[in-house]
Coordinates of N, CA and C in Angstrom, one line a residue:
Y157 N 0.8 -1.2 0.0 CA 0.0 0.0 0.0 C 0.9 1.3 0.0
P158 N 1.9 1.4 0.9 CA 2.7 2.6 0.8 C 3.4 2.8 -0.5
T159 N 3.8 1.7 -1.1 CA 4.5 1.8 -2.5 C 3.5 2.4 -3.5
F160 N 2.3 2.0 -3.5 CA 1.3 2.5 -4.5 C 0.9 3.9 -4.2
V161 N 0.8 4.3 -2.9 CA 0.5 5.6 -2.6 C 1.6 6.6 -3.0
S162 N 2.9 6.1 -2.8 CA 4.0 6.9 -3.2 C 4.1 7.2 -4.7
L163 N 3.9 6.1 -5.4 CA 3.8 6.2 -6.9 C 2.7 7.1 -7.4
F164 N 1.5 6.9 -6.7 CA 0.3 7.7 -7.1 C 0.6 9.2 -6.9
T165 N 1.2 9.5 -5.7 CA 1.5 10.9 -5.4 C 2.5 11.5 -6.4
A166 N 3.6 10.7 -6.6 CA 4.6 11.2 -7.5 C 4.1 11.5 -8.9
V167 N 3.2 10.6 -9.4 CA 2.6 10.8 -10.8 C 1.8 12.1 -10.8
L168 N 1.0 12.3 -9.8 CA 0.2 13.5 -9.7 C 1.0 14.8 -9.7
L169 N 2.1 14.8 -8.9 CA 3.0 16.0 -8.9 C 3.7 16.2 -10.2
I170 N 4.2 15.2 -10.8 CA 5.0 15.4 -12.1 C 4.0 15.7 -13.2
S171 N 2.9 15.1 -13.3 CA 2.0 15.4 -14.4 C 1.4 16.8 -14.3
N172 N 1.2 17.3 -13.1 CA 0.7 18.7 -13.0 C 1.7 19.7 -13.4
I173 N 3.0 19.4 -13.2 CA 4.1 20.3 -13.7 C 4.2 20.2 -15.2
C174 N 4.1 19.0 -15.7 CA 4.2 18.8 -17.2 C 3.0 19.5 -17.8
A175 N 1.8 19.6 -17.2 CA 0.6 20.2 -17.7 C 0.8 21.7 -18.0
T176 N 1.8 22.3 -17.5 CA 2.0 23.7 -17.7 C 2.3 24.1 -19.1
K177 N 2.6 23.1 -19.9 CA 2.9 23.3 -21.3 C 1.8 22.9 -22.2
G178 N 1.3 23.8 -23.0 CA 0.3 23.4 -24.0 C 0.9 22.7 -25.2
V179 N 0.3 21.7 -25.7 CA 0.8 20.9 -26.8 C -0.1 20.8 -27.9
A180 N 0.4 20.9 -29.2 CA -0.5 20.8 -30.4 C 0.2 19.8 -31.3
F181 N -0.5 18.7 -31.7 CA -0.1 17.8 -32.7 C -0.7 18.1 -34.0
F182 N 0.1 18.1 -35.1 CA -0.4 18.4 -36.4 C -0.9 19.8 -36.5
P183 N -0.1 20.8 -36.0 CA -0.5 22.2 -36.0 C -0.8 22.8 -37.3
D184 N -0.3 22.3 -38.4 CA -0.5 22.9 -39.7 C -1.7 22.4 -40.4
L185 N -2.4 21.4 -39.8 CA -3.6 20.9 -40.4 C -4.9 21.5 -39.7
D186 N -5.9 21.6 -40.4 CA -7.2 22.2 -39.9 C -8.3 21.3 -40.4
V187 N -8.7 20.3 -39.6 CA -9.8 19.4 -39.9 C -10.9 19.5 -38.9
S188 N -12.1 19.6 -39.3 CA -13.3 19.7 -38.4 C -14.4 18.9 -39.0
V189 N -15.2 18.4 -38.0 CA -16.5 17.6 -38.4 C -17.6 18.4 -37.7
G190 N -18.3 19.2 -38.5 CA -19.3 20.1 -37.9 C -18.7 21.1 -37.0
P191 N -19.2 21.3 -35.8 CA -18.6 22.2 -34.9 C -17.3 21.7 -34.2
L192 N -17.0 20.4 -34.4 CA -15.9 19.8 -33.6 C -14.6 19.8 -34.4
Q193 N -13.6 20.4 -33.8 CA -12.3 20.5 -34.5 C -11.5 19.2 -34.2
I194 N -11.1 18.5 -35.2 CA -10.4 17.3 -35.1 C -8.9 17.5 -35.0
L195 N -8.4 18.3 -36.0 CA -7.0 18.6 -36.0 C -6.8 20.2 -36.1
P196 N -5.8 20.7 -35.5 CA -4.8 20.1 -34.7 C -5.3 19.5 -33.4
I197 N -4.6 18.5 -32.9 CA -4.9 17.9 -31.6 C -4.3 18.8 -30.5
I198 N -5.2 19.3 -29.6 CA -4.8 20.2 -28.5 C -4.8 19.4 -27.2
T199 N -3.7 19.5 -26.5 CA -3.6 18.8 -25.2 C -2.6 19.5 -24.3
D200 N -2.2 18.9 -23.2 CA -1.2 19.5 -22.4 C 0.0 18.5 -22.2
G201 N 1.1 19.0 -21.6 CA 2.3 18.2 -21.5 C 2.1 17.0 -20.5
G202 N 1.1 17.0 -19.8 CA 0.9 15.9 -18.8 C 0.1 14.7 -19.4
F203 N -0.2 14.8 -20.7 CA -1.1 13.8 -21.3 C -0.6 12.4 -21.2
F204 N 0.8 12.2 -21.3 CA 1.3 10.9 -21.4 C 1.5 10.2 -20.1
L205 N 1.4 11.0 -19.0 CA 1.7 10.5 -17.7 C 0.4 10.4 -16.8
F206 N -0.5 11.3 -16.9 CA -1.6 11.3 -16.0 C -2.5 10.1 -16.0
P207 N -2.7 9.4 -17.2 CA -3.5 8.2 -17.1 C -3.0 7.1 -16.2
L208 N -1.6 7.2 -15.9 CA -1.1 6.2 -14.9 C -1.7 6.4 -13.5
A209 N -2.1 7.6 -13.2 CA -2.7 7.9 -11.9 C -4.0 7.1 -11.8
Y210 N -4.7 6.9 -12.9 CA -6.0 6.2 -12.8 C -5.7 4.7 -12.7
V211 N -4.6 4.2 -13.4 CA -4.3 2.8 -13.3 C -3.9 2.5 -11.8
L212 N -3.1 3.4 -11.2 CA -2.7 3.1 -9.8 C -4.0 3.3 -8.9
G213 N -4.9 4.2 -9.3 CA -6.1 4.3 -8.5 C -7.0 3.1 -8.6
D214 N -7.0 2.5 -9.8 CA -7.7 1.2 -9.9 C -7.2 0.1 -9.1
V215 N -5.8 0.0 -9.0 CA -5.2 -1.0 -8.2 C -5.5 -0.8 -6.8
L216 N -5.4 0.4 -6.3 CA -5.7 0.7 -4.9 C -7.2 0.4 -4.6
S217 N -8.1 0.8 -5.5 CA -9.5 0.5 -5.2 C -9.9 -0.9 -5.2
E218 N -9.3 -1.7 -6.2 CA -9.6 -3.1 -6.3 C -9.1 -3.9 -5.1
V219 N -7.9 -3.6 -4.7 CA -7.2 -4.4 -3.7 C -7.5 -3.9 -2.3
Y220 N -7.5 -2.6 -2.1 CA -7.6 -2.1 -0.7 C -8.9 -1.4 -0.3
G221 N -9.8 -1.2 -1.3 CA -11.1 -0.7 -1.0 C -11.2 0.8 -1.1
F222 N -12.4 1.3 -0.9 CA -12.7 2.7 -1.1 C -12.0 3.6 0.0
K223 N -12.1 3.2 1.3 CA -11.6 4.0 2.3 C -10.1 4.2 2.2
A224 N -9.3 3.1 1.9 CA -7.9 3.2 1.7 C -7.5 4.0 0.5
T225 N -8.3 3.9 -0.5 CA -8.1 4.7 -1.7 C -8.3 6.2 -1.5
R226 N -9.4 6.5 -0.7 CA -9.7 7.8 -0.3 C -8.6 8.5 0.5
R227 N -8.0 7.7 1.3 CA -6.8 8.2 2.1 C -5.7 8.5 1.2
A228 N -5.4 7.7 0.2 CA -4.4 7.9 -0.8 C -4.7 9.2 -1.6
I229 N -5.9 9.4 -1.9 CA -6.3 10.6 -2.7 C -6.1 11.9 -1.8
Y230 N -6.4 11.8 -0.5 CA -6.2 12.9 0.3 C -4.7 13.2 0.5
L231 N -3.9 12.2 0.6 CA -2.4 12.4 0.7 C -1.9 13.0 -0.6
G232 N -2.4 12.6 -1.8 CA -2.0 13.2 -3.0 C -2.4 14.7 -3.1
F233 N -3.6 14.9 -2.6 CA -4.2 16.3 -2.5 C -3.3 17.2 -1.7
G234 N -2.8 16.7 -0.5 CA -1.9 17.4 0.3 C -0.6 17.7 -0.3
A235 N -0.1 16.7 -1.1 CA 1.2 16.9 -1.7 C 1.1 18.0 -2.8
L236 N 0.0 18.0 -3.5 CA -0.2 19.1 -4.6 C -0.3 20.4 -3.9
I237 N -0.9 20.6 -2.8 CA -1.0 21.9 -2.1 C 0.4 22.3 -1.6
L238 N 1.1 21.3 -1.1 CA 2.5 21.6 -0.7 C 3.3 22.1 -1.8
A239 N 3.2 21.5 -3.0 CA 4.0 21.9 -4.1 C 3.6 23.3 -4.5
A240 N 2.3 23.6 -4.5 CA 1.9 25.0 -4.9 C 2.5 26.0 -3.9
G241 N 2.5 25.7 -2.6 CA 3.0 26.6 -1.7 C 4.5 26.8 -1.9
C242 N 5.2 25.8 -2.2 CA 6.7 25.9 -2.4 C 7.0 26.7 -3.7
F243 N 6.2 26.5 -4.7 CA 6.4 27.3 -5.9 C 6.1 28.8 -5.7
W244 N 5.1 29.1 -4.9 CA 4.8 30.5 -4.6 C 5.9 31.1 -3.8
V245 N 6.4 30.4 -2.8 CA 7.6 30.9 -2.1 C 8.8 31.1 -3.0
L246 N 9.0 30.2 -3.8 CA 10.1 30.2 -4.8 C 10.1 31.5 -5.6
L247 N 8.9 31.8 -6.2 CA 8.7 33.0 -7.0 C 8.9 34.3 -6.2
E248 N 8.5 34.3 -5.0 CA 8.6 35.5 -4.2 C 10.0 35.7 -3.6
L249 N 10.9 34.7 -3.6 CA 12.2 34.9 -3.1 C 13.0 35.9 -4.0
P250 N 13.8 36.8 -3.4 CA 14.6 37.7 -4.2 C 15.6 37.0 -5.0
S251 N 15.7 37.3 -6.3 CA 16.7 36.7 -7.1 C 18.1 37.2 -6.9
A252 N 19.1 36.4 -7.0 CA 20.5 36.8 -7.0 C 20.8 37.6 -8.3
E253 N 21.8 38.4 -8.2 CA 22.2 39.2 -9.4 C 22.5 38.4 -10.6
F254 N 23.1 37.2 -10.3 CA 23.6 36.4 -11.5 C 22.4 35.5 -12.0
Y255 N 21.3 35.5 -11.3 CA 20.2 34.6 -11.8 C 19.4 35.4 -12.8
E256 N 19.3 34.8 -14.0 CA 18.7 35.5 -15.2 C 17.4 34.8 -15.6
N257 N 16.9 33.8 -14.9 CA 15.8 33.0 -15.4 C 14.5 33.2 -14.6
Q258 N 14.4 34.3 -14.0 CA 13.2 34.6 -13.2 C 11.9 34.6 -14.1
E259 N 12.0 35.2 -15.2 CA 10.8 35.3 -16.1 C 10.5 33.9 -16.6
A260 N 11.5 33.2 -17.0 CA 11.3 31.8 -17.5 C 10.6 30.9 -16.4
L261 N 11.2 31.1 -15.2 CA 10.6 30.3 -14.0 C 9.2 30.7 -13.8
H262 N 8.9 32.0 -13.9 CA 7.5 32.5 -13.6 C 6.6 31.9 -14.7
A263 N 7.1 31.9 -16.0 CA 6.3 31.4 -17.1 C 5.9 30.0 -16.9
V264 N 6.8 29.2 -16.2 CA 6.5 27.7 -16.0 C 5.6 27.5 -14.8
V265 N 6.1 28.0 -13.6 CA 5.4 27.7 -12.4 C 4.5 28.8 -11.9
G266 N 4.5 29.9 -12.6 CA 3.6 31.0 -12.3 C 2.2 30.7 -12.5
V267 N 1.9 29.8 -13.5 CA 0.5 29.4 -13.8 C 0.2 28.2 -13.0
Y268 N 1.1 27.7 -12.2 CA 0.8 26.4 -11.5 C -0.4 26.6 -10.5
P269 N -0.6 27.7 -9.8 CA -1.7 27.8 -9.0 C -3.0 27.5 -9.7
R270 N -3.2 28.1 -10.9 CA -4.5 27.8 -11.6 C -4.5 26.4 -12.1
L271 N -3.4 25.8 -12.5 CA -3.4 24.4 -12.9 C -3.6 23.6 -11.7
L272 N -3.0 24.0 -10.5 CA -3.2 23.3 -9.3 C -4.7 23.2 -9.0
L273 N -5.4 24.3 -9.0 CA -6.8 24.4 -8.7 C -7.6 23.4 -9.7
A274 N -7.2 23.5 -11.0 CA -7.8 22.6 -12.0 C -7.5 21.2 -11.7
G275 N -6.3 20.9 -11.3 CA -5.9 19.5 -11.1 C -6.5 19.0 -9.8
L276 N -6.5 19.8 -8.8 CA -7.1 19.4 -7.5 C -8.6 19.1 -7.6
A277 N -9.3 20.0 -8.3 CA -10.8 19.9 -8.4 C -11.1 18.6 -9.3
G278 N -10.4 18.5 -10.5 CA -10.7 17.4 -11.3 C -10.2 16.1 -10.7
Y279 N -9.0 16.1 -10.1 CA -8.5 14.9 -9.5 C -9.3 14.4 -8.4
L280 N -9.8 15.3 -7.5 CA -10.5 14.9 -6.4 C -11.9 14.3 -6.8
V281 N -12.6 15.0 -7.7 CA -13.9 14.5 -8.1 C -13.7 13.2 -9.0
G282 N -12.7 13.2 -9.9 CA -12.5 12.1 -10.8 C -12.1 10.9 -10.1
Q283 N -11.1 11.0 -9.2 CA -10.6 9.8 -8.5 C -11.6 9.3 -7.5
M284 N -12.4 10.1 -6.9 CA -13.4 9.7 -6.0 C -14.5 8.9 -6.7
L285 N -14.9 9.4 -7.9 CA -15.9 8.7 -8.7 C -15.3 7.4 -9.2
N286 N -14.0 7.4 -9.7 CA -13.4 6.2 -10.2 C -13.4 5.1 -9.1
S287 N -13.0 5.5 -7.9 CA -12.9 4.5 -6.9 C -14.3 4.0 -6.5
L288 N -15.3 5.0 -6.4 CA -16.6 4.6 -6.0 C -17.3 3.7 -6.9
V289 N -17.1 4.0 -8.2 CA -17.7 3.1 -9.3 C -17.1 1.7 -9.2
M290 N -15.7 1.7 -9.0 CA -15.0 0.5 -9.0 C -15.5 -0.4 -7.9
V291 N -15.6 0.1 -6.6 CA -16.0 -0.7 -5.5 C -17.5 -1.0 -5.6
T292 N -18.3 -0.1 -6.1 CA -19.8 -0.4 -6.3 C -20.0 -1.6 -7.2
I293 N -19.3 -1.6 -8.3 CA -19.5 -2.7 -9.3 C -19.0 -4.0 -8.6
K294 N -17.9 -3.9 -7.9 CA -17.3 -5.1 -7.3 C -18.2 -5.7 -6.2
E295 N -19.0 -4.8 -5.5 CA -20.0 -5.3 -4.6 C -21.0 -6.2 -5.2
R296 N -21.3 -6.0 -6.5 CA -22.3 -6.7 -7.2 C -21.7 -7.9 -7.9
T297 N -20.4 -7.8 -8.4 CA -19.8 -8.8 -9.3 C -18.8 -9.7 -8.5
K298 N -18.4 -9.2 -7.3 CA -17.4 -9.9 -6.5 C -16.1 -9.9 -7.3
E299 N -15.5 -11.1 -7.5 CA -14.2 -11.2 -8.2 C -14.3 -11.3 -9.7
K300 N -15.6 -11.4 -10.2 CA -15.8 -11.5 -11.6 C -15.8 -10.1 -12.3
Y301 N -15.6 -10.2 -13.6 CA -15.8 -9.0 -14.5 C -14.9 -7.8 -14.1
L302 N -13.6 -8.1 -13.8 CA -12.7 -7.0 -13.5 C -12.6 -6.0 -14.6
W303 N -12.7 -6.5 -15.9 CA -12.7 -5.6 -17.0 C -13.8 -4.6 -17.0
A304 N -15.0 -5.0 -16.5 CA -16.1 -4.1 -16.4 C -15.9 -3.0 -15.4
R305 N -15.3 -3.4 -14.3 CA -15.0 -2.4 -13.2 C -13.9 -1.4 -13.7
L306 N -12.9 -1.9 -14.4 CA -11.8 -1.0 -14.9 C -12.4 0.0 -15.9
I307 N -13.1 -0.5 -16.9 CA -13.6 0.4 -17.9 C -14.7 1.3 -17.4
G308 N -15.6 0.8 -16.7 CA -16.7 1.6 -16.1 C -16.2 2.7 -15.3
S309 N -15.3 2.4 -14.4 CA -14.8 3.4 -13.5 C -14.0 4.4 -14.2
T310 N -13.2 4.0 -15.2 CA -12.4 4.9 -16.0 C -13.3 5.9 -16.8
V311 N -14.3 5.4 -17.5 CA -15.2 6.3 -18.2 C -15.8 7.4 -17.4
V312 N -16.3 7.0 -16.2 CA -16.9 8.0 -15.3 C -15.9 8.9 -14.7
G313 N -14.8 8.4 -14.2 CA -13.8 9.2 -13.5 C -13.1 10.1 -14.4
E314 N -12.6 9.5 -15.6 CA -11.8 10.3 -16.5 C -12.7 11.5 -17.1
F315 N -13.9 11.2 -17.4 CA -14.7 12.3 -18.0 C -14.9 13.4 -17.0
A316 N -15.3 13.1 -15.8 CA -15.5 14.1 -14.8 C -14.2 14.9 -14.5
D317 N -13.1 14.2 -14.4 CA -11.8 14.8 -14.2 C -11.4 15.7 -15.4
T318 N -11.5 15.2 -16.6 CA -11.1 16.0 -17.8 C -12.0 17.2 -17.9
L319 N -13.3 17.1 -17.8 CA -14.2 18.2 -17.9 C -13.8 19.3 -16.9
I320 N -13.7 19.0 -15.7 CA -13.4 20.0 -14.7 C -12.0 20.6 -14.9
F321 N -11.0 19.7 -15.2 CA -9.6 20.2 -15.4 C -9.6 21.2 -16.6
C322 N -10.1 20.7 -17.7 CA -10.1 21.5 -18.9 C -10.8 22.9 -18.7
A323 N -11.9 22.9 -18.1 CA -12.7 24.1 -17.9 C -11.9 25.1 -17.1
I324 N -11.1 24.7 -16.2 CA -10.3 25.6 -15.3 C -9.0 26.0 -15.9
A325 N -8.3 25.0 -16.5 CA -6.9 25.1 -16.9 C -6.7 25.6 -18.3
A326 N -7.8 25.6 -19.2 CA -7.6 25.9 -20.6 C -6.9 27.3 -20.8
G327 N -7.4 28.3 -20.1 CA -6.9 29.6 -20.2 C -5.4 29.7 -19.8
A328 N -5.0 28.9 -18.8 CA -3.7 29.0 -18.2 C -2.6 28.5 -19.2
I329 N -3.0 27.6 -20.1 CA -2.0 27.1 -21.1 C -2.2 27.7 -22.5
G330 N -3.1 28.8 -22.6 CA -3.2 29.5 -23.8 C -4.4 29.2 -24.7
I331 N -5.3 28.3 -24.2 CA -6.5 28.0 -25.1 C -7.5 29.1 -24.9
S332 N -7.9 29.7 -26.0 CA -8.8 30.9 -26.0 C -10.0 30.8 -26.8
T333 N -10.2 29.7 -27.6 CA -11.4 29.5 -28.5 C -12.2 28.3 -28.1
W334 N -13.5 28.3 -28.4 CA -14.3 27.1 -28.0 C -13.9 25.9 -28.8
D335 N -13.4 26.1 -30.1 CA -13.0 25.0 -30.9 C -11.8 24.3 -30.2
D336 N -10.8 25.1 -29.8 CA -9.7 24.5 -29.1 C -10.1 23.9 -27.8
F337 N -11.0 24.5 -27.1 CA -11.4 23.9 -25.8 C -12.1 22.6 -25.9
F338 N -13.0 22.4 -26.9 CA -13.7 21.2 -27.1 C -12.7 20.1 -27.6
N339 N -11.8 20.5 -28.4 CA -10.8 19.6 -28.9 C -10.0 19.1 -27.7
Y340 N -9.6 20.0 -26.8 CA -8.8 19.7 -25.6 C -9.5 18.8 -24.7
L341 N -10.8 19.0 -24.5 CA -11.7 18.2 -23.7 C -11.8 16.8 -24.2
I342 N -12.2 16.7 -25.5 CA -12.5 15.4 -26.1 C -11.3 14.6 -26.3
V343 N -10.2 15.2 -26.8 CA -9.0 14.5 -27.0 C -8.4 14.0 -25.6
G344 N -8.5 14.8 -24.6 CA -8.0 14.4 -23.3 C -8.8 13.2 -22.8
F345 N -10.1 13.3 -22.9 CA -10.9 12.2 -22.3 C -10.7 10.9 -23.1
L346 N -10.7 11.0 -24.4 CA -10.5 9.8 -25.3 C -9.1 9.2 -25.1
W347 N -8.1 10.1 -25.0 CA -6.7 9.6 -24.9 C -6.6 8.9 -23.5
K348 N -7.0 9.5 -22.4 CA -6.8 8.9 -21.1 C -7.6 7.6 -21.0
T349 N -8.8 7.5 -21.6 CA -9.6 6.3 -21.6 C -8.9 5.2 -22.4
L350 N -8.4 5.6 -23.6 CA -7.8 4.6 -24.5 C -6.5 4.0 -23.9
V351 N -5.8 4.9 -23.2 CA -4.5 4.4 -22.6 C -4.8 3.4 -21.5
E352 N -5.9 3.6 -20.7 CA -6.2 2.7 -19.6 C -6.7 1.4 -20.2
V353 N -7.4 1.4 -21.3 CA -7.9 0.2 -22.0 C -6.7 -0.6 -22.6
L354 N -5.8 0.1 -23.2 CA -4.6 -0.5 -23.8 C -3.7 -1.2 -22.7
V355 N -3.6 -0.6 -21.6 CA -2.7 -1.1 -20.5 C -3.5 -2.0 -19.6
M356 N -4.7 -2.3 -19.9 CA -5.5 -3.2 -19.0 C -4.9 -4.5 -18.8
P357 N -4.3 -5.2 -19.8 CA -3.6 -6.5 -19.5 C -2.5 -6.3 -18.4
I358 N -1.8 -5.2 -18.4 CA -0.8 -5.0 -17.4 C -1.5 -4.7 -16.0
T359 N -2.6 -4.0 -16.1 CA -3.3 -3.7 -14.8 C -3.8 -5.0 -14.2
Y360 N -4.3 -5.9 -15.1 CA -4.8 -7.2 -14.6 C -3.7 -7.9 -13.9
R361 N -2.5 -8.0 -14.5 CA -1.4 -8.7 -13.9 C -0.9 -8.1 -12.6
V362 N -0.9 -6.8 -12.5 CA -0.5 -6.1 -11.3 C -1.5 -6.4 -10.2
I363 N -2.8 -6.3 -10.5 CA -3.8 -6.5 -9.5 C -3.7 -8.0 -9.0
A364 N -3.6 -8.9 -9.9 CA -3.5 -10.3 -9.5 C -2.2 -10.5 -8.6
Y365 N -1.1 -9.9 -9.0 CA 0.1 -10.1 -8.2 C -0.1 -9.5 -6.8
V366 N -0.6 -8.3 -6.7 CA -0.8 -7.7 -5.4 C -1.8 -8.4 -4.6
K367 N -2.9 -8.9 -5.2 CA -3.8 -9.7 -4.4 C -3.2 -10.9 -3.8
K368 N -2.3 -11.6 -4.6 CA -1.7 -12.8 -4.2 C -0.7 -12.6 -3.0
H369 N 0.0 -11.4 -3.1 CA 1.1 -11.2 -2.1 C 0.7 -10.2 -1.0
E370 N -0.5 -9.7 -1.1 CA -1.0 -8.7 0.0 C -1.7 -9.5 1.1
P371 N -1.1 -9.6 2.2 CA -1.7 -10.4 3.3 C -3.0 -9.9 3.8
T372 N -3.3 -8.6 3.6 CA -4.5 -8.0 4.2 C -5.7 -8.2 3.2
Y373 N -5.4 -8.7 2.0 CA -6.5 -8.8 1.0 C -7.4 -9.9 1.3
V374 N -8.7 -9.7 1.3 CA -9.7 -10.7 1.5 C -10.5 -10.9 0.2
V375 N -10.6 -12.1 -0.2 CA -11.2 -12.4 -1.5 C -12.7 -12.2 -1.3
A376 N -13.3 -11.4 -2.3 CA -14.8 -11.1 -2.2 C -15.5 -12.4 -2.7
S377 N -16.5 -12.7 -2.0 CA -17.3 -13.9 -2.4 C -18.8 -13.7 -2.3

């Protein structure tokens, strides 16, 4: 449990810092279907890492239950607040004469408070829903249909998380049009969900391994 909580918290911290960069794939293309902009693909720099937080959340929920997962979520919440406080102090400290990167530093971590608010709000709601859906389905299915728990919890949790995060963070990374916003929202949700589906075989093996070697785990029957 401590290992998964540590990884969970580290992923949240790193992905929120990575998210300070706006990312555009295929920026020279302009493809739309009705009001929906398909290309360029708009996302943030945390796109490749943040899905791992939900994989770890699934392992925590499946093996340790909702209360233990909620405790891990609160610990991650606290770590994000601590990081925001440290960045604020860092920016306020007087720069040495030889330090020439204050503006660059501010450009990166100066938007962190807004991204922090977006991350905290989305993360708290999304992870709670992810865990709640996971354990609710498990109460009905017991040890069967793990795939249904993983996919169902991911769809609900990721959508809530992505919607809240994008609504708050879009302006902080430079998104200023509705087309870019909806692209950011839909791409983020589909990408995060797709990643978790693709890594599901790995999630299965990790869960099976932890269940087998975790002495506190009780098989649902």
